[in-house]
Every structure is written in structure tokens, then in C-alpha cells.
Amino acid sequence: MADGWSKTTSRHAERWTCPRTPANLAVIGGEERGRMVDHAVIVGVGEWSDRPRRAADALEPLELMARAARAAAEDAGAPGVLGKVDMLDLIGLISWRYRDPARKLCGRLGIAPGRATNASMGGETPMRLIHDAAIAIESGRIEAALILGGEAMSSRRLAQKEGVELDWTSPPPREETVRFPGSSYRTARPAHLLDMLDPARIYPFYEMATQAAWGQSPAQAHGRSADLWAAYAAAAAHKPHAWIDSAPDSQQIGQIAPGNRMICWPYPKLMTANPIVNQAAALIVMSERKARECGIPADRMVYLHGGASAEESEDYLTRDSYAHATAQAAVLDRARAIAGGVERLDHLELYSCFPVVPKMALRTLGLDPESTSPTVTGGLTFFGGPLNNYMTHAAAAMVRRLREGDAGGLGLLYGQGGYLTKHHALILGSARPGTTLDAEYSVQAAAEAARGAVPELIEDYCGPAVIETYTVPFARDGAPLQGVVIARTPEGQRLMARVPAEDGATLALLTSMERSAIDVGGEVTAGADGQLVFSAG
């Protein structure tokens, strides 16, 4: 393009990059620090939450985001800073339909950035947008960016309970509603046939597989999940915008009870992300030079030291294993290297939609979960899981923690999206980094090199098979709906099959807390509807 920018488009979003040229280089405070010293800094963070008693009083997502943006400007100590924004990225939202929410938000804020983008879905999206904005700033193409998102799912539910219509922005026809990249994933037919598409039904496959790989019984692993989640709950208790601030302990989190019913084996409600919240968060990234020009104090500035991204296969049935995620490992390995070793990390935010994700991350980082605080925010169960936007809240919490800490402190933000699909990590620091950001941050090659062979997925099979991993979705009354196993044939092919609710013996094996059902053998047959059925024994 004429101005030096280039665009690449993927299923996730458009990404704009600008080549580094001598004209883009700058010097801060007269101090020469390599070929680019005008570092990107986070200068303002803002959050907003809404707990209306009546649906008539509820704030729509755009208003929540506008208030979070103004709070971020106030946090920067320069209320007029929003007018300096060159780029606005709005994280994909679900709780209300808009035609062009990014531009509508600009109007509500009274700003006119050169670019306003409705960015992608995915829990890692805030990390990617922050990272890309920082690179664009250090390349000299922009000077300031506003990244924000928000949801109002709780108000939507409140309106449904009251049987009223919300007096929010009139939604456009569905064909005119904005379509956010990454709003759906390719998934093989067996998952559709068995209704295994919800994240709460997919992450348990990884939970059960990792338990077996790590030599843990389901009871041992359940206790460790409860202990880990209690650490998240304790962190949320101190956050003014947390949705659940009662800090339940590990016993309460792990005990199956009417208020903590089983959702999908082995996770009860208090181990499951909570999207029924009204929360928004915003973050302002600027060049250090521009921040100083705006009068933003140095103690407001937090620096980006680098990061990494990688992905697993979009279809979770075509992955090499459920006992690891090579994309996660590659990303965290790179983040650890950027920090100069895991011992240099003072604070962590490990994505926490379900316990298996931070458990895997802690193991990759070589950290003891019993002596490591995995969060500065509180997690998607307790702080709240505003769908794709949790990590913006996490970034806000990390920025505040780094401002409060000793000079030179480092924090790791690790976000993930899809079904352990997309992974992105950032290292933030309270001191200026010694190098500039690398414009190419993908570690996909390392993830691919570590990945094992992917078994052939088959749909037509009758005969013996062994369980590779499994789960059991439950109804609201606490009864199992069915079992679902991912199994291997003697030839190593992979299949997905159901276990009927009437097969009590096999369901008992799948829901045992004493022993794992991984590697249990059984027989696969075709049911009356043509779907594959697994029976142990």
C-alpha cells in the first residue's frame, strides 16, 4: 500500500503491519536505545460493571464500554487522551446485536480515530489486539490505540425473567448485524451429532486425559482443581468489579450440591466459566513520547516486553492428543524466554475458563500450583467471564499490580480462545525493556514441530475400541444425559461415540472418582439412529 502498510487476513481478523524504517525511529529523553526507543506503553485502564435491580435500568454493552473507556482516560491522568486515539479495536461481543458497534462507540465517545475495527471472537483476542497495537506504535504508524470490550448477558437474562423488552439500541436485521471473525469453528460431524460443541462439554476431554497422563486419580485431580479455583476465588474477593466476591473455599468449590450441580464431568458449576455478567473493560496504549506530550505521569506507564502466539487445529477432533497442547507450550516457552526465566515473573494471569487450562500452563512453566498465585484478577468463574473480554480485565489488573510493585517487576498475561485452540501471551513490565518488540511473534513452527501424528477420524465402525478420553454431560436435575467417549480402534483410528443413559455400568466407570476410564476397553456398535455407541467390558 502507498503508506507502507500491509494487510493479512485470516479467519480471526485483519492484521495491519508497517515496516520499520529510519523515519519511524525516535529517541526518548535524548537517550539512544537501539534503533527504536519510542516504546509502546499502557497508560490507562478502566472497568465498568452494572448490577441493575430492574431490566429498565440496565446499561447496554455500548454504554458499558463507553464508561470503561472514560475510566481508562481518567486512570491515565489525562481525560482528553481519548481524542488522541488513532485506532479503536472493539472485541467481539455476543449479548446484543449491532450493525457497526465500533463506529457507534466512537460517536458515543466523541472521537474520530482513523481506524475503528470490530475485532474477532476468542478469549485470546485482547492479548493479540494489545500486542498488534504496540507493534504499530513502535513502527511509527500510529501513536495511540484504544482496545475495549463489554457484555451484558446478566441484563439479557434479567429481561427474560421479567418478560420485558430492553430499551437499548434497536438491533438491525440479522443479515445486517456485524459478523465478528472467529465466531465459529470447523468441527467434525460426530461432534455435531452428539451436541458436543459447547466449551463446557469439550474442556473435560482435556481434563480427563491430563489426569491419566499425570498419574492422578479423578479424586486427586478434582481436589487439585478445587484448590486452584479457591486461589482464583480469593483474588476475586478483593476486586470491586468481581461478579462473585464471596471467596468460596476449595471444599465448597469441589463439593457437588444443589447450588453447585455437576455441569459436565468432572466439572461442577463453580469450576465453570460464568458468562452471565455485565462487565466492560478498556485499555489505552500509546507511544512513550506521545504519552509524555499528553502530560501522562511516568508512574502510569507500563511497558510491553514481548509476547507470542500459536494455534491448535480448529477442529478439536483432529488434534494429536488431549493430554497436551503444543501451541500452549510453545507460547509459554517463548514468554518465559522473553522474561529471562520463569523466576523473573512476579505476577501471573493464567486463563481460567476451566481448571485444566491453568493446570496445563503451570506444568509447562514448571511452577508449583500450591505455592504459585495463578491470577491477579480472579478468574472467569469468580471475577466473571464476559465471553471474549476477560483478558482485558486481566490486563487492567496486571497494570495496576505492576504500578504498585517494585521497579522492574514483570507480569505474564496468558489468554486462550476457542477450545484450547488459540493461545497468546504477553509480558508486561514496570520498567522500560532493553529491546523493541519483534513484529513477528508467532511460534507456530515450534508448535508444529512438537506435535505428534493426528489419528484418522472415522464415523463408520463396529468392533473393539479403547477410551482415549471421555466426559458425561448432566441435566439440570443432576441426572447424566449420556456419556461421550473419544476412543481408538486397534488400528489407531479415532472415533466419537455415545454411552446411553440406560447403560448404568459404563456410566459408572466414566463417573468414578476412584479410577480413570482412560484405556478402558469396550465394544462399539451402531445404534438405531446410526450413531456409534460405546459399551465398556
Coordinates of C-alpha atoms in Angstrom, one line a residue:
M1 CA 0.0 0.0 0.0
A2 CA 1.1 3.6 -0.6
D3 CA 1.7 4.4 3.1
G4 CA 3.8 1.4 3.7
W5 CA 1.2 -0.7 5.5
S6 CA 0.4 -4.3 4.5
K7 CA -2.6 -6.3 5.4
T8 CA -3.0 -10.0 6.0
T9 CA -6.4 -11.6 6.6
S10 CA -7.1 -14.8 8.4
R11 CA -10.2 -16.4 9.9
H12 CA -9.5 -14.5 13.1
A13 CA -9.2 -10.9 11.9
E14 CA -7.3 -8.4 9.8
R15 CA -3.8 -7.6 10.9
W16 CA -2.0 -4.5 9.8
T17 CA 1.7 -4.1 10.0
C18 CA 4.2 -1.4 8.9
P19 CA 7.8 -1.9 8.1
R20 CA 10.4 -0.4 10.4
T21 CA 12.2 2.5 8.6
P22 CA 14.6 5.1 9.8
A23 CA 11.8 7.7 9.6
N24 CA 9.9 5.8 12.2
L25 CA 12.7 5.9 14.8
A26 CA 12.6 8.1 17.8
V27 CA 14.6 9.0 20.9
I28 CA 13.0 9.4 24.3
G29 CA 14.6 11.9 26.7
G30 CA 17.6 12.2 24.5
E31 CA 18.7 8.7 25.3
E32 CA 19.7 6.5 22.4
R33 CA 18.5 2.9 23.0
G34 CA 18.9 0.9 19.8
R35 CA 17.2 1.6 16.6
M36 CA 13.8 2.2 18.2
V37 CA 13.3 3.6 21.7
D38 CA 9.9 5.1 21.5
H39 CA 8.4 2.2 23.2
A40 CA 4.7 1.3 23.4
V41 CA 3.2 1.8 26.9
I42 CA -0.1 1.1 28.5
V43 CA -1.2 4.4 30.1
G44 CA -4.8 3.9 31.1
V45 CA -7.1 1.1 32.2
G46 CA -10.7 1.3 33.0
E47 CA -13.5 -1.1 34.0
W48 CA -17.3 -0.8 34.5
S49 CA -19.9 -3.2 35.9
D50 CA -23.6 -3.0 36.1
R51 CA -26.0 -4.7 38.6
P52 CA -29.4 -3.3 37.9
R53 CA -32.4 -4.4 40.0
R54 CA -34.7 -3.9 37.1
A55 CA -34.1 -4.5 33.4
A56 CA -35.4 -1.0 32.7
D57 CA -32.3 0.3 34.5
A58 CA -29.8 -1.9 32.7
L59 CA -26.9 -0.4 30.6
E60 CA -26.4 -1.8 27.1
P61 CA -23.0 -3.1 26.1
L62 CA -22.0 0.1 24.2
E63 CA -22.7 2.2 27.2
L64 CA -20.7 -0.1 29.5
M65 CA -17.8 0.1 27.1
A66 CA -18.1 3.9 26.8
R67 CA -17.9 4.2 30.6
A68 CA -14.9 1.9 30.8
A69 CA -13.2 3.9 28.1
R70 CA -13.7 7.2 30.0
A71 CA -12.5 5.4 33.2
A72 CA -9.3 4.4 31.3
A73 CA -8.7 8.0 30.3
E74 CA -9.2 9.2 33.8
D75 CA -6.8 6.5 35.0
A76 CA -4.2 7.8 32.7
G77 CA -4.5 11.2 34.4
A78 CA -5.3 12.9 31.1
P79 CA -9.1 12.9 30.4
G80 CA -8.5 14.4 26.9
V81 CA -6.4 11.4 25.8
L82 CA -9.3 9.7 24.1
G83 CA -9.2 12.4 21.5
K84 CA -5.6 11.4 20.6
V85 CA -6.6 7.8 19.7
D86 CA -5.7 6.8 16.1
M87 CA -7.2 3.3 16.3
L88 CA -10.0 1.7 18.1
D89 CA -10.4 -2.1 18.3
L90 CA -13.7 -3.5 19.8
I91 CA -13.5 -7.1 20.9
G92 CA -16.3 -9.4 19.5
L93 CA -19.4 -9.3 21.6
I94 CA -22.4 -11.6 21.8
S95 CA -25.0 -10.1 24.2
W96 CA -26.5 -7.5 21.8
R97 CA -26.8 -7.1 18.0
Y98 CA -25.2 -4.0 16.4
R99 CA -24.6 -3.0 12.8
D100 CA -21.2 -1.4 13.4
P101 CA -20.6 -1.2 17.1
A102 CA -17.0 0.2 16.8
R103 CA -18.1 3.2 14.8
K104 CA -21.2 3.7 17.0
L105 CA -19.0 3.7 20.1
C106 CA -16.7 6.3 18.5
G107 CA -19.8 8.5 18.1
R108 CA -20.8 7.9 21.7
L109 CA -17.3 8.9 22.9
G110 CA -17.0 11.9 20.5
I111 CA -13.8 10.6 18.9
A112 CA -12.8 10.0 15.3
P113 CA -9.9 7.6 15.0
G114 CA -8.5 6.8 11.6
R115 CA -9.5 3.2 12.0
A116 CA -12.3 1.6 14.1
T117 CA -12.4 -2.2 13.9
N118 CA -14.9 -4.8 15.0
A119 CA -12.3 -7.3 16.0
S120 CA -12.5 -11.1 16.4
M121 CA -14.0 -13.5 18.9
G122 CA -11.8 -15.6 21.2
G123 CA -10.5 -15.3 24.7
E124 CA -7.0 -14.5 23.5
T125 CA -8.2 -11.6 21.3
P126 CA -7.4 -8.8 23.9
M127 CA -3.8 -10.1 24.1
R128 CA -3.5 -10.1 20.3
L129 CA -5.0 -6.6 19.9
I130 CA -2.8 -5.1 22.6
H131 CA 0.2 -6.8 21.0
D132 CA -0.6 -5.6 17.5
A133 CA -1.3 -2.1 18.6
A134 CA 2.0 -1.9 20.4
I135 CA 3.8 -3.1 17.3
A136 CA 2.0 -0.5 15.2
I137 CA 3.0 2.2 17.7
E138 CA 6.7 1.2 17.7
S139 CA 6.7 1.1 13.9
G140 CA 5.6 4.7 14.0
R141 CA 2.3 4.2 12.1
I142 CA 0.1 5.2 15.0
E143 CA 0.6 7.0 18.3
A144 CA -2.4 5.7 20.4
A145 CA -4.9 2.9 20.4
L146 CA -8.0 2.1 22.4
I147 CA -8.8 -1.6 23.0
L148 CA -12.1 -2.5 24.7
G149 CA -15.0 -4.9 25.0
G150 CA -18.1 -5.5 27.1
E151 CA -21.0 -7.8 27.6
A152 CA -24.4 -7.5 29.3
M153 CA -25.6 -11.1 29.4
S154 CA -26.9 -10.8 33.0
S155 CA -29.2 -8.0 31.9
R156 CA -30.4 -10.0 29.0
R157 CA -31.3 -12.8 31.4
L158 CA -33.0 -10.4 33.8
A159 CA -35.2 -9.0 31.0
Q160 CA -36.2 -12.6 30.0
K161 CA -37.2 -13.3 33.6
E162 CA -39.2 -10.1 33.7
G163 CA -40.7 -10.7 30.3
V164 CA -39.8 -7.2 29.1
E165 CA -38.0 -5.7 26.1
L166 CA -34.8 -3.9 26.7
D167 CA -34.8 -0.2 25.6
W168 CA -31.4 -0.4 24.0
T169 CA -30.1 0.5 20.6
S170 CA -32.5 -1.0 18.1
P171 CA -30.9 -4.2 16.8
P172 CA -30.5 -4.4 13.0
P173 CA -31.8 -7.3 10.9
R174 CA -29.7 -10.3 11.3
E175 CA -28.3 -10.1 7.8
E176 CA -27.0 -6.6 8.6
T177 CA -25.6 -7.4 12.0
V178 CA -21.8 -7.2 12.3
R179 CA -20.1 -10.6 11.8
F180 CA -17.0 -10.9 14.0
P181 CA -14.2 -13.1 12.7
G182 CA -13.7 -16.3 14.7
S183 CA -17.3 -16.6 15.7
S184 CA -17.4 -20.3 14.7
Y185 CA -15.0 -23.2 14.3
R186 CA -14.9 -26.1 11.9
T187 CA -15.9 -29.2 13.8
A188 CA -16.3 -32.7 12.5
R189 CA -19.8 -34.2 12.1
P190 CA -19.7 -36.6 15.1
A191 CA -19.4 -33.6 17.5
H192 CA -22.4 -32.0 15.9
L193 CA -24.5 -35.3 16.0
L194 CA -23.7 -35.7 19.7
D195 CA -24.2 -32.0 20.6
M196 CA -20.5 -31.7 21.8
L197 CA -19.9 -28.1 20.7
D198 CA -20.2 -26.1 23.9
P199 CA -16.9 -25.3 25.6
A200 CA -18.2 -26.8 28.9
R201 CA -18.5 -30.2 27.1
I202 CA -15.1 -30.1 25.4
Y203 CA -12.6 -29.0 28.0
P204 CA -13.4 -32.0 30.1
F205 CA -11.9 -34.2 27.4
Y206 CA -8.6 -32.5 28.2
E207 CA -9.2 -32.7 31.9
M208 CA -9.7 -36.4 31.9
A209 CA -6.8 -37.0 29.5
T210 CA -4.3 -35.0 31.5
Q211 CA -5.3 -36.6 34.8
A212 CA -4.3 -40.0 33.4
A213 CA -1.2 -38.7 31.8
W214 CA -0.1 -37.2 35.1
G215 CA -0.8 -40.3 37.1
Q216 CA -3.7 -38.7 39.1
S217 CA -6.9 -40.4 40.1
P218 CA -10.1 -38.4 39.3
A219 CA -10.5 -37.7 43.0
Q220 CA -6.9 -36.4 43.3
A221 CA -7.3 -34.2 40.2
H222 CA -10.7 -32.9 41.5
G223 CA -9.1 -31.8 44.7
R224 CA -6.3 -30.0 42.9
S225 CA -8.8 -28.3 40.7
A226 CA -10.8 -27.1 43.8
D227 CA -7.6 -25.9 45.5
L228 CA -6.6 -24.0 42.3
W229 CA -10.0 -22.4 41.9
A230 CA -10.0 -21.4 45.5
A231 CA -6.9 -19.3 44.7
Y232 CA -8.8 -17.6 41.9
A233 CA -11.8 -17.0 44.2
A234 CA -9.6 -15.4 46.9
A235 CA -8.2 -13.0 44.3
A236 CA -11.7 -12.0 43.0
A237 CA -12.8 -11.2 46.6
H238 CA -10.6 -8.1 46.5
K239 CA -11.8 -6.8 43.1
P240 CA -14.5 -4.1 43.1
H241 CA -15.9 -5.3 39.7
A242 CA -15.9 -9.1 40.6
W243 CA -19.2 -10.8 40.0
I244 CA -18.7 -13.3 42.8
D245 CA -16.8 -11.9 45.7
S246 CA -17.7 -14.4 48.5
A247 CA -14.4 -16.4 48.1
P248 CA -15.7 -19.9 48.5
D249 CA -13.0 -22.3 49.7
S250 CA -11.8 -25.5 48.0
Q251 CA -14.3 -27.7 49.9
Q252 CA -17.2 -25.6 48.7
I253 CA -15.9 -25.4 45.2
G254 CA -15.3 -29.2 44.9
Q255 CA -18.5 -30.5 46.7
I256 CA -21.3 -31.4 44.4
A257 CA -24.5 -29.9 45.9
P258 CA -27.8 -28.3 44.7
G259 CA -26.1 -24.9 44.4
N260 CA -23.0 -26.4 42.8
R261 CA -24.5 -29.0 40.5
M262 CA -22.5 -31.1 38.1
I263 CA -22.3 -29.4 34.6
C264 CA -20.2 -31.8 32.6
W265 CA -18.0 -34.5 34.3
P266 CA -15.8 -33.7 36.2
Y267 CA -16.7 -30.0 36.5
P268 CA -19.4 -28.6 38.7
K269 CA -20.8 -25.1 38.3
L270 CA -18.1 -23.5 40.5
M271 CA -15.4 -24.9 38.2
T272 CA -17.1 -23.5 35.1
A273 CA -16.7 -20.0 33.4
N274 CA -19.6 -17.6 34.3
P275 CA -20.6 -15.5 31.3
I276 CA -23.8 -14.2 32.9
V277 CA -22.3 -10.9 33.8
N278 CA -22.5 -7.2 32.9
Q279 CA -18.9 -6.1 32.6
A280 CA -16.7 -3.9 30.3
A281 CA -13.0 -3.0 30.3
A282 CA -10.9 -0.7 28.2
L283 CA -7.2 -0.1 27.8
I284 CA -5.2 2.7 26.2
V285 CA -1.8 2.0 24.5
M286 CA 0.4 5.0 23.4
S287 CA 3.9 5.7 22.3
E288 CA 6.0 6.8 25.3
R289 CA 6.8 10.1 23.5
K290 CA 3.1 10.9 22.9
A291 CA 2.2 9.9 26.5
R292 CA 4.8 12.4 27.8
E293 CA 3.4 15.1 25.4
C294 CA -0.1 14.5 26.8
G295 CA 1.3 15.0 30.4
I296 CA 0.8 11.4 31.5
P297 CA 3.0 10.8 34.5
A298 CA 5.7 8.2 34.2
D299 CA 4.2 6.2 37.1
R300 CA 1.1 5.5 34.9
M301 CA 3.2 3.8 32.2
V302 CA 3.6 0.0 31.9
Y303 CA 5.7 -1.4 29.1
L304 CA 5.2 -4.3 26.7
H305 CA 8.3 -6.6 26.7
G306 CA 7.1 -9.0 24.1
G307 CA 4.8 -12.0 23.5
A308 CA 3.9 -15.0 21.4
S309 CA 1.0 -16.7 19.7
A310 CA 0.2 -20.1 18.2
E311 CA -2.8 -22.3 17.5
E312 CA -4.1 -25.8 17.6
S313 CA -6.2 -27.4 14.9
E314 CA -9.6 -25.6 14.7
D315 CA -11.4 -29.0 14.9
Y316 CA -10.8 -30.5 18.3
L317 CA -11.4 -34.0 16.9
T318 CA -8.3 -33.6 14.6
R319 CA -5.7 -33.0 17.3
D320 CA -2.8 -35.2 18.1
S321 CA -3.6 -35.6 21.8
Y322 CA -5.8 -34.4 24.6
A323 CA -3.0 -34.7 27.2
H324 CA -1.2 -31.6 25.9
A325 CA -1.4 -28.6 23.7
T326 CA 1.8 -28.0 21.8
A327 CA 0.6 -24.5 20.9
Q328 CA 0.2 -23.6 24.5
A329 CA 3.6 -25.0 25.4
A330 CA 5.3 -23.1 22.6
V331 CA 3.7 -19.8 23.6
L332 CA 4.5 -20.1 27.2
D333 CA 8.1 -21.3 26.5
R334 CA 8.6 -18.2 24.4
A335 CA 7.1 -15.9 27.1
R336 CA 9.4 -17.5 29.7
A337 CA 12.4 -16.8 27.4
I338 CA 11.3 -13.1 27.0
A339 CA 11.1 -12.7 30.7
G340 CA 14.6 -14.2 31.2
G341 CA 13.3 -17.2 33.1
V342 CA 10.2 -18.1 35.0
E343 CA 11.8 -16.9 38.2
R344 CA 11.7 -13.4 36.8
L345 CA 7.9 -13.4 36.6
D346 CA 6.5 -11.6 39.6
H347 CA 2.8 -11.9 38.7
L348 CA 0.7 -14.3 36.6
E349 CA -2.7 -14.3 34.9
L350 CA -3.3 -17.8 33.5
Y351 CA -6.5 -18.1 31.6
S352 CA -9.1 -19.9 33.6
C353 CA -12.3 -20.8 31.8
F354 CA -11.9 -24.4 33.2
P355 CA -9.3 -25.8 35.6
V356 CA -7.4 -27.8 33.0
V357 CA -6.1 -24.7 31.2
P358 CA -4.1 -23.2 34.1
K359 CA -3.2 -26.6 35.3
M360 CA -1.5 -27.3 32.0
A361 CA 0.1 -23.9 31.9
L362 CA 1.5 -24.2 35.4
R363 CA 3.0 -27.6 34.5
T364 CA 4.5 -26.1 31.3
L365 CA 6.0 -23.2 33.2
G366 CA 7.4 -25.6 35.8
L367 CA 5.6 -23.9 38.7
D368 CA 4.2 -25.5 41.8
P369 CA 0.4 -24.8 42.0
E370 CA 0.4 -24.9 45.7
S371 CA 2.9 -22.1 46.1
T372 CA 2.1 -20.1 42.9
S373 CA -0.6 -17.4 42.6
P374 CA -2.1 -18.0 39.2
T375 CA -4.1 -14.8 38.9
V376 CA -4.2 -11.1 39.7
T377 CA -7.9 -10.8 38.6
G378 CA -10.0 -13.7 40.0
G379 CA -10.8 -16.0 37.0
L380 CA -13.8 -16.4 34.7
T381 CA -15.9 -18.2 37.4
F382 CA -15.5 -15.7 40.2
F383 CA -14.4 -12.4 38.7
G384 CA -16.7 -13.1 35.8
G385 CA -16.3 -14.3 32.3
P386 CA -17.6 -11.6 29.9
L387 CA -17.1 -14.1 27.0
N388 CA -14.2 -12.8 24.8
N389 CA -13.2 -9.9 27.0
Y390 CA -12.0 -11.4 30.3
M391 CA -8.3 -10.8 29.4
T392 CA -8.9 -7.0 29.0
H393 CA -10.0 -7.0 32.7
A394 CA -6.9 -9.2 33.4
A395 CA -4.6 -6.7 31.7
A396 CA -6.2 -3.9 33.8
A397 CA -5.5 -5.8 36.9
M398 CA -1.9 -6.6 35.9
V399 CA -1.2 -2.9 35.0
R400 CA -2.4 -1.9 38.5
R401 CA -0.3 -4.6 40.2
L402 CA 2.8 -3.6 38.3
R403 CA 2.3 0.1 39.1
E404 CA 2.1 -0.8 42.8
G405 CA 5.1 -3.1 42.8
D406 CA 8.9 -2.6 42.8
A407 CA 10.6 -1.1 39.8
G408 CA 11.4 -3.7 37.2
G409 CA 8.6 -6.1 38.0
L410 CA 7.3 -8.4 35.3
G411 CA 3.9 -9.9 34.7
L412 CA 2.7 -12.7 32.4
L413 CA -0.7 -12.5 30.7
Y414 CA -1.7 -15.7 29.1
G415 CA -5.0 -15.9 27.2
Q416 CA -6.6 -18.6 25.2
G417 CA -9.6 -18.9 22.9
G418 CA -11.8 -21.5 21.2
Y419 CA -11.4 -25.0 22.7
L420 CA -7.7 -24.7 23.7
T421 CA -7.4 -23.5 20.1
K422 CA -5.8 -20.1 20.0
H423 CA -3.0 -19.1 22.5
H424 CA -1.4 -15.7 23.1
A425 CA 0.9 -14.5 25.9
L426 CA 2.3 -11.1 26.7
I427 CA 5.0 -9.9 29.1
L428 CA 4.4 -6.6 30.8
G429 CA 6.9 -4.7 32.9
S430 CA 7.1 -1.6 35.0
A431 CA 10.5 -0.7 33.6
R432 CA 11.5 0.1 30.0
P433 CA 12.6 -3.0 28.1
G434 CA 16.0 -3.3 26.6
T435 CA 14.8 -4.2 23.2
T436 CA 11.9 -3.2 20.9
L437 CA 9.0 -5.6 20.1
D438 CA 9.5 -8.2 17.4
A439 CA 6.9 -7.6 14.7
E440 CA 6.7 -11.4 14.0
Y441 CA 5.6 -13.1 17.3
S442 CA 4.1 -16.3 16.0
V443 CA 5.7 -19.5 17.4
Q444 CA 3.6 -21.7 15.2
A445 CA 6.6 -23.5 13.8
A446 CA 7.7 -24.7 17.2
A447 CA 4.2 -25.9 18.0
E448 CA 4.0 -27.9 14.8
A449 CA 7.4 -29.4 15.3
A450 CA 6.4 -30.7 18.7
R451 CA 3.0 -32.1 17.5
G452 CA 2.5 -35.8 17.2
A453 CA 0.7 -37.6 14.4
V454 CA -3.0 -37.0 14.2
P455 CA -5.1 -40.2 14.0
E456 CA -7.6 -40.7 11.3
L457 CA -11.2 -39.8 12.4
I458 CA -13.8 -42.4 11.3
E459 CA -17.6 -42.4 11.6
D460 CA -18.5 -45.9 10.4
Y461 CA -17.1 -48.6 12.7
C462 CA -18.2 -51.6 14.7
G463 CA -15.8 -53.5 16.9
P464 CA -13.4 -53.2 19.8
A465 CA -12.0 -49.9 21.0
V466 CA -10.3 -48.3 24.0
I467 CA -11.2 -45.0 25.6
E468 CA -8.8 -42.1 24.7
T469 CA -10.8 -39.6 26.8
Y470 CA -14.3 -39.0 27.9
T471 CA -17.0 -36.9 29.7
V472 CA -20.6 -37.0 30.8
P473 CA -22.9 -34.0 30.3
F474 CA -25.5 -33.6 33.1
A475 CA -29.1 -32.3 33.1
R476 CA -30.2 -29.5 35.5
D477 CA -31.7 -32.1 37.8
G478 CA -28.4 -33.8 38.3
A479 CA -29.0 -36.8 36.1
P480 CA -26.5 -37.8 33.4
L481 CA -27.8 -37.1 29.9
Q482 CA -25.3 -39.5 28.3
G483 CA -21.7 -40.4 28.2
V484 CA -19.4 -39.4 25.4
V485 CA -16.1 -41.1 24.6
I486 CA -13.4 -40.4 22.2
A487 CA -11.9 -43.8 21.5
R488 CA -9.3 -45.6 19.4
T489 CA -9.6 -48.7 17.3
P490 CA -6.9 -51.4 17.4
E491 CA -5.5 -49.8 14.2
G492 CA -5.2 -46.4 16.0
Q493 CA -8.1 -44.7 14.3
R494 CA -10.2 -42.2 16.3
L495 CA -13.9 -42.2 16.8
M496 CA -16.5 -40.4 18.9
A497 CA -19.4 -42.4 20.4
R498 CA -22.1 -42.0 23.0
V499 CA -22.9 -44.1 26.1
P500 CA -26.7 -44.2 26.5
A501 CA -28.1 -43.1 29.9
E502 CA -29.5 -46.6 30.3
D503 CA -26.0 -48.1 30.3
G504 CA -25.5 -47.7 34.0
A505 CA -22.4 -49.9 34.2
T506 CA -20.5 -47.9 31.6
L507 CA -21.6 -44.6 33.1
A508 CA -20.5 -45.7 36.5
L509 CA -17.0 -46.3 35.1
L510 CA -17.0 -42.9 33.4
T511 CA -18.1 -41.1 36.6
S512 CA -15.8 -43.0 39.1
M513 CA -13.7 -40.8 41.3
E514 CA -11.5 -43.7 42.2
R515 CA -10.1 -44.7 38.9
S516 CA -9.8 -43.2 35.4
A517 CA -11.6 -44.8 32.5
I518 CA -8.8 -43.9 30.1
D519 CA -7.6 -47.0 28.2
V520 CA -10.7 -49.0 29.3
G521 CA -11.7 -51.3 26.5
G522 CA -15.2 -51.9 25.1
E523 CA -17.3 -52.5 22.1
V524 CA -18.5 -50.0 19.5
T525 CA -21.8 -50.7 17.8
A526 CA -24.2 -48.8 15.6
G527 CA -27.4 -47.5 17.3
A528 CA -30.8 -47.4 15.8
D529 CA -30.2 -43.9 14.7
G530 CA -26.9 -44.8 13.1
Q531 CA -24.7 -43.1 15.7
L532 CA -21.9 -45.0 17.3
V533 CA -22.5 -46.4 20.7
F534 CA -19.7 -47.5 23.2
S535 CA -20.2 -50.1 25.9
A536 CA -17.4 -51.0 28.3
G537 CA -16.4 -54.6 29.1

